Amino acid sequence: MARIAVYPGSFDPPTLGHMDIVRRASGLFDELIVAVGINRSKSPFLTVEERVEALGCCTSDLPNVRVDSFSGLLIDYAKTVGACAVIRGLRAIADFEYEFQMAMVNRELCDRIESVFLMTNWEHGYVSSGIVKEIAMFGGEYRSMVPDCIVPIIERAVRSHRADR
Ligand code: PNS
């Protein structure tokens, strides 16, 4: 039976740190689903459609990776797609508490789906979506932190957020 893993996140926007986790996780499982969690209460930088588009273009060279979105509980989505694992990246100790709680809750909800943590590469340890968003909105240089193909999507979002103000 194919071993399927889900790598969930907000990916708002995807960063090189996310891509590093995608690449490494795709080598560990038969299929990896990168899943954008839809959280209507957060005010997003990129729309869900833009995030799916962005992730699609930067994973197009990985044949066992597909991109999707989900609303509701992650564990329900993971069950629906037949996943045996949920992947999360860890950058620093600061990530641990939240991730630990999420893994415990998800195990309580379904103990046959494992949470698997991959440590980020050292060079991406400081990169986060929030940092990229902030630098981009203030017109700073963020391009070394994201995959090249999503720069136009970020630029478009910056223009539309500035026009909204
Ligand atoms: O990239 P993020 O913002 O850390 O991703 C968070 C995400 C989308 C993985 C998380 O918020 C999530 O799983 N949301 C779905 C709702 C859910 O299942 N909550 C219970 C787990 S504690």
PDB file of N, CA and C in Angstrom, residues 11-62:
ATOM      1  N   PHE A  11       1.351  28.412   4.607  1.00  0.00           N
ATOM      2  CA  PHE A  11       2.131  28.714   3.393  1.00  0.00           C
ATOM      3  C   PHE A  11       1.773  30.103   2.843  1.00  0.00           C
ATOM      4  N   ASP A  12       1.799  31.084   3.720  1.00  0.00           N
ATOM      5  CA  ASP A  12       1.336  32.425   3.333  1.00  0.00           C
ATOM      6  C   ASP A  12       2.448  33.462   3.488  1.00  0.00           C
ATOM      7  N   PRO A  13       3.435  33.489   2.626  1.00  0.00           N
ATOM      8  CA  PRO A  13       3.638  32.668   1.428  1.00  0.00           C
ATOM      9  C   PRO A  13       4.581  31.490   1.724  1.00  0.00           C
ATOM     10  N   PRO A  14       4.694  30.541   0.756  1.00  0.00           N
ATOM     11  CA  PRO A  14       5.690  29.479   0.899  1.00  0.00           C
ATOM     12  C   PRO A  14       7.095  30.080   0.897  1.00  0.00           C
ATOM     13  N   THR A  15       7.991  29.471   1.662  1.00  0.00           N
ATOM     14  CA  THR A  15       9.381  29.960   1.736  1.00  0.00           C
ATOM     15  C   THR A  15      10.345  28.844   1.311  1.00  0.00           C
ATOM     16  N   LEU A  16      11.630  29.187   1.238  1.00  0.00           N
ATOM     17  CA  LEU A  16      12.627  28.146   0.939  1.00  0.00           C
ATOM     18  C   LEU A  16      12.697  27.124   2.065  1.00  0.00           C
ATOM     19  N   GLY A  17      12.374  27.563   3.287  1.00  0.00           N
ATOM     20  CA  GLY A  17      12.318  26.621   4.418  1.00  0.00           C
ATOM     21  C   GLY A  17      11.250  25.565   4.175  1.00  0.00           C
ATOM     22  N   HIS A  18      10.064  25.995   3.722  1.00  0.00           N
ATOM     23  CA  HIS A  18       9.003  25.028   3.398  1.00  0.00           C
ATOM     24  C   HIS A  18       9.473  24.085   2.285  1.00  0.00           C
ATOM     25  N   MET A  19      10.108  24.656   1.269  1.00  0.00           N
ATOM     26  CA  MET A  19      10.504  23.837   0.118  1.00  0.00           C
ATOM     27  C   MET A  19      11.548  22.785   0.496  1.00  0.00           C
ATOM     28  N   ASP A  20      12.413  23.158   1.430  1.00  0.00           N
ATOM     29  CA  ASP A  20      13.414  22.204   1.925  1.00  0.00           C
ATOM     30  C   ASP A  20      12.696  21.008   2.591  1.00  0.00           C
ATOM     31  N   ILE A  21      11.660  21.313   3.380  1.00  0.00           N
ATOM     32  CA  ILE A  21      10.912  20.231   4.042  1.00  0.00           C
ATOM     33  C   ILE A  21      10.166  19.397   2.988  1.00  0.00           C
ATOM     34  N   VAL A  22       9.569  20.052   1.990  1.00  0.00           N
ATOM     35  CA  VAL A  22       8.835  19.329   0.938  1.00  0.00           C
ATOM     36  C   VAL A  22       9.767  18.336   0.244  1.00  0.00           C
ATOM     37  N   ARG A  23      10.944  18.814  -0.143  1.00  0.00           N
ATOM     38  CA  ARG A  23      11.881  17.952  -0.858  1.00  0.00           C
ATOM     39  C   ARG A  23      12.299  16.751  -0.016  1.00  0.00           C
ATOM     40  N   ARG A  24      12.637  17.019   1.222  1.00  0.00           N
ATOM     41  CA  ARG A  24      13.122  15.914   2.060  1.00  0.00           C
ATOM     42  C   ARG A  24      11.999  14.952   2.397  1.00  0.00           C
ATOM     43  N   ALA A  25      10.794  15.478   2.672  1.00  0.00           N
ATOM     44  CA  ALA A  25       9.668  14.588   3.008  1.00  0.00           C
ATOM     45  C   ALA A  25       9.250  13.766   1.787  1.00  0.00           C
ATOM     46  N   SER A  26       9.368  14.351   0.594  1.00  0.00           N
ATOM     47  CA  SER A  26       8.944  13.618  -0.610  1.00  0.00           C
ATOM     48  C   SER A  26       9.834  12.392  -0.850  1.00  0.00           C
ATOM     49  N   GLY A  27      11.049  12.441  -0.324  1.00  0.00           N
ATOM     50  CA  GLY A  27      11.948  11.291  -0.449  1.00  0.00           C
ATOM     51  C   GLY A  27      11.641  10.184   0.560  1.00  0.00           C
ATOM     52  N   LEU A  28      10.828  10.476   1.553  1.00  0.00           N
ATOM     53  CA  LEU A  28      10.556   9.496   2.610  1.00  0.00           C
ATOM     54  C   LEU A  28       9.242   8.747   2.398  1.00  0.00           C
ATOM     55  N   PHE A  29       8.367   9.302   1.542  1.00  0.00           N
ATOM     56  CA  PHE A  29       7.029   8.711   1.365  1.00  0.00           C
ATOM     57  C   PHE A  29       6.757   8.480  -0.121  1.00  0.00           C
ATOM     58  N   ASP A  30       5.789   7.596  -0.407  1.00  0.00           N
ATOM     59  CA  ASP A  30       5.438   7.349  -1.816  1.00  0.00           C
ATOM     60  C   ASP A  30       4.752   8.579  -2.399  1.00  0.00           C
ATOM     61  N   GLU A  31       3.905   9.193  -1.593  1.00  0.00           N
ATOM     62  CA  GLU A  31       3.217  10.398  -2.070  1.00  0.00           C
ATOM     63  C   GLU A  31       3.190  11.436  -0.951  1.00  0.00           C
ATOM     64  N   LEU A  32       3.437  12.682  -1.326  1.00  0.00           N
ATOM     65  CA  LEU A  32       3.361  13.772  -0.347  1.00  0.00           C
ATOM     66  C   LEU A  32       2.312  14.770  -0.835  1.00  0.00           C
ATOM     67  N   ILE A  33       1.350  15.069   0.041  1.00  0.00           N
ATOM     68  CA  ILE A  33       0.339  16.074  -0.294  1.00  0.00           C
ATOM     69  C   ILE A  33       0.648  17.321   0.520  1.00  0.00           C
ATOM     70  N   VAL A  34       0.985  18.387  -0.191  1.00  0.00           N
ATOM     71  CA  VAL A  34       1.210  19.671   0.478  1.00  0.00           C
ATOM     72  C   VAL A  34      -0.152  20.340   0.561  1.00  0.00           C
ATOM     73  N   ALA A  35      -0.642  20.546   1.786  1.00  0.00           N
ATOM     74  CA  ALA A  35      -2.043  20.951   1.951  1.00  0.00           C
ATOM     75  C   ALA A  35      -2.139  22.312   2.643  1.00  0.00           C
ATOM     76  N   VAL A  36      -2.751  23.245   1.937  1.00  0.00           N
ATOM     77  CA  VAL A  36      -2.940  24.596   2.472  1.00  0.00           C
ATOM     78  C   VAL A  36      -4.179  24.589   3.369  1.00  0.00           C
ATOM     79  N   GLY A  37      -3.989  24.905   4.631  1.00  0.00           N
ATOM     80  CA  GLY A  37      -5.113  24.958   5.572  1.00  0.00           C
ATOM     81  C   GLY A  37      -5.881  26.261   5.388  1.00  0.00           C
ATOM     82  N   ILE A  38      -7.172  26.143   5.213  1.00  0.00           N
ATOM     83  CA  ILE A  38      -7.992  27.352   5.013  1.00  0.00           C
ATOM     84  C   ILE A  38      -8.497  27.823   6.366  1.00  0.00           C
ATOM     85  N   ASN A  39      -8.038  29.010   6.767  1.00  0.00           N
ATOM     86  CA  ASN A  39      -8.472  29.578   8.040  1.00  0.00           C
ATOM     87  C   ASN A  39      -9.120  30.931   7.743  1.00  0.00           C
ATOM     88  N   ARG A  40     -10.465  30.902   7.680  1.00  0.00           N
ATOM     89  CA  ARG A  40     -11.197  32.110   7.269  1.00  0.00           C
ATOM     90  C   ARG A  40     -11.043  33.253   8.283  1.00  0.00           C
ATOM     91  N   SER A  41     -10.643  32.922   9.523  1.00  0.00           N
ATOM     92  CA  SER A  41     -10.575  33.993  10.524  1.00  0.00           C
ATOM     93  C   SER A  41      -9.287  34.818  10.390  1.00  0.00           C
ATOM     94  N   LYS A  42      -8.245  34.227   9.785  1.00  0.00           N
ATOM     95  CA  LYS A  42      -7.006  34.988   9.604  1.00  0.00           C
ATOM     96  C   LYS A  42      -7.150  35.882   8.385  1.00  0.00           C
ATOM     97  N   SER A  43      -6.573  37.100   8.411  1.00  0.00           N
ATOM     98  CA  SER A  43      -6.621  37.863   7.167  1.00  0.00           C
ATOM     99  C   SER A  43      -5.339  37.583   6.392  1.00  0.00           C
ATOM    100  N   PRO A  44      -5.493  36.885   5.267  1.00  0.00           N
ATOM    101  CA  PRO A  44      -4.312  36.364   4.581  1.00  0.00           C
ATOM    102  C   PRO A  44      -3.611  37.405   3.707  1.00  0.00           C
ATOM    103  N   PHE A  45      -2.349  37.144   3.431  1.00  0.00           N
ATOM    104  CA  PHE A  45      -1.563  37.936   2.482  1.00  0.00           C
ATOM    105  C   PHE A  45      -1.873  37.419   1.075  1.00  0.00           C
ATOM    106  N   LEU A  46      -1.691  36.116   0.858  1.00  0.00           N
ATOM    107  CA  LEU A  46      -2.065  35.494  -0.423  1.00  0.00           C
ATOM    108  C   LEU A  46      -3.398  34.768  -0.237  1.00  0.00           C
ATOM    109  N   THR A  47      -4.206  34.736  -1.287  1.00  0.00           N
ATOM    110  CA  THR A  47      -5.438  33.947  -1.224  1.00  0.00           C
ATOM    111  C   THR A  47      -5.061  32.459  -1.229  1.00  0.00           C
ATOM    112  N   VAL A  48      -6.018  31.624  -0.856  1.00  0.00           N
ATOM    113  CA  VAL A  48      -5.756  30.176  -0.880  1.00  0.00           C
ATOM    114  C   VAL A  48      -5.381  29.749  -2.295  1.00  0.00           C
ATOM    115  N   GLU A  49      -6.081  30.311  -3.295  1.00  0.00           N
ATOM    116  CA  GLU A  49      -5.803  29.945  -4.687  1.00  0.00           C
ATOM    117  C   GLU A  49      -4.379  30.340  -5.075  1.00  0.00           C
ATOM    118  N   GLU A  50      -3.932  31.518  -4.615  1.00  0.00           N
ATOM    119  CA  GLU A  50      -2.559  31.948  -4.932  1.00  0.00           C
ATOM    120  C   GLU A  50      -1.528  31.051  -4.252  1.00  0.00           C
ATOM    121  N   ARG A  51      -1.838  30.620  -3.027  1.00  0.00           N
ATOM    122  CA  ARG A  51      -0.890  29.750  -2.316  1.00  0.00           C
ATOM    123  C   ARG A  51      -0.799  28.387  -2.990  1.00  0.00           C
ATOM    124  N   VAL A  52      -1.956  27.882  -3.440  1.00  0.00           N
ATOM    125  CA  VAL A  52      -1.950  26.589  -4.147  1.00  0.00           C
ATOM    126  C   VAL A  52      -1.181  26.733  -5.458  1.00  0.00           C
ATOM    127  N   GLU A  53      -1.410  27.838  -6.152  1.00  0.00           N
ATOM    128  CA  GLU A  53      -0.693  28.090  -7.419  1.00  0.00           C
ATOM    129  C   GLU A  53       0.820  28.177  -7.154  1.00  0.00           C
ATOM    130  N   ALA A  54       1.190  28.930  -6.114  1.00  0.00           N
ATOM    131  CA  ALA A  54       2.604  29.123  -5.787  1.00  0.00           C
ATOM    132  C   ALA A  54       3.263  27.776  -5.468  1.00  0.00           C
ATOM    133  N   LEU A  55       2.593  26.965  -4.645  1.00  0.00           N
ATOM    134  CA  LEU A  55       3.169  25.669  -4.262  1.00  0.00           C
ATOM    135  C   LEU A  55       3.228  24.733  -5.465  1.00  0.00           C
ATOM    136  N   GLY A  56       2.209  24.822  -6.331  1.00  0.00           N
ATOM    137  CA  GLY A  56       2.194  23.979  -7.530  1.00  0.00           C
ATOM    138  C   GLY A  56       3.385  24.283  -8.414  1.00  0.00           C
ATOM    139  N   CYS A  57       3.688  25.581  -8.582  1.00  0.00           N
ATOM    140  CA  CYS A  57       4.784  25.903  -9.513  1.00  0.00           C
ATOM    141  C   CYS A  57       6.131  25.546  -8.904  1.00  0.00           C
ATOM    142  N   CYS A  58       6.267  25.608  -7.583  1.00  0.00           N
ATOM    143  CA  CYS A  58       7.608  25.265  -7.073  1.00  0.00           C
ATOM    144  C   CYS A  58       7.757  23.791  -6.704  1.00  0.00           C
ATOM    145  N   THR A  59       6.730  22.975  -6.919  1.00  0.00           N
ATOM    146  CA  THR A  59       6.900  21.526  -6.695  1.00  0.00           C
ATOM    147  C   THR A  59       6.723  20.739  -8.002  1.00  0.00           C
ATOM    148  N   SER A  60       6.662  21.460  -9.128  1.00  0.00           N
ATOM    149  CA  SER A  60       6.332  20.785 -10.390  1.00  0.00           C
ATOM    150  C   SER A  60       7.405  19.772 -10.818  1.00  0.00           C
ATOM    151  N   ASP A  61       8.615  19.882 -10.273  1.00  0.00           N
ATOM    152  CA  ASP A  61       9.665  18.911 -10.624  1.00  0.00           C
ATOM    153  C   ASP A  61       9.648  17.688  -9.700  1.00  0.00           C
ATOM    154  N   LEU A  62       8.712  17.621  -8.789  1.00  0.00           N
ATOM    155  CA  LEU A  62       8.664  16.489  -7.848  1.00  0.00           C
ATOM    156  C   LEU A  62       7.435  15.640  -8.161  1.00  0.00           C
TER     157      LEU A  62
END
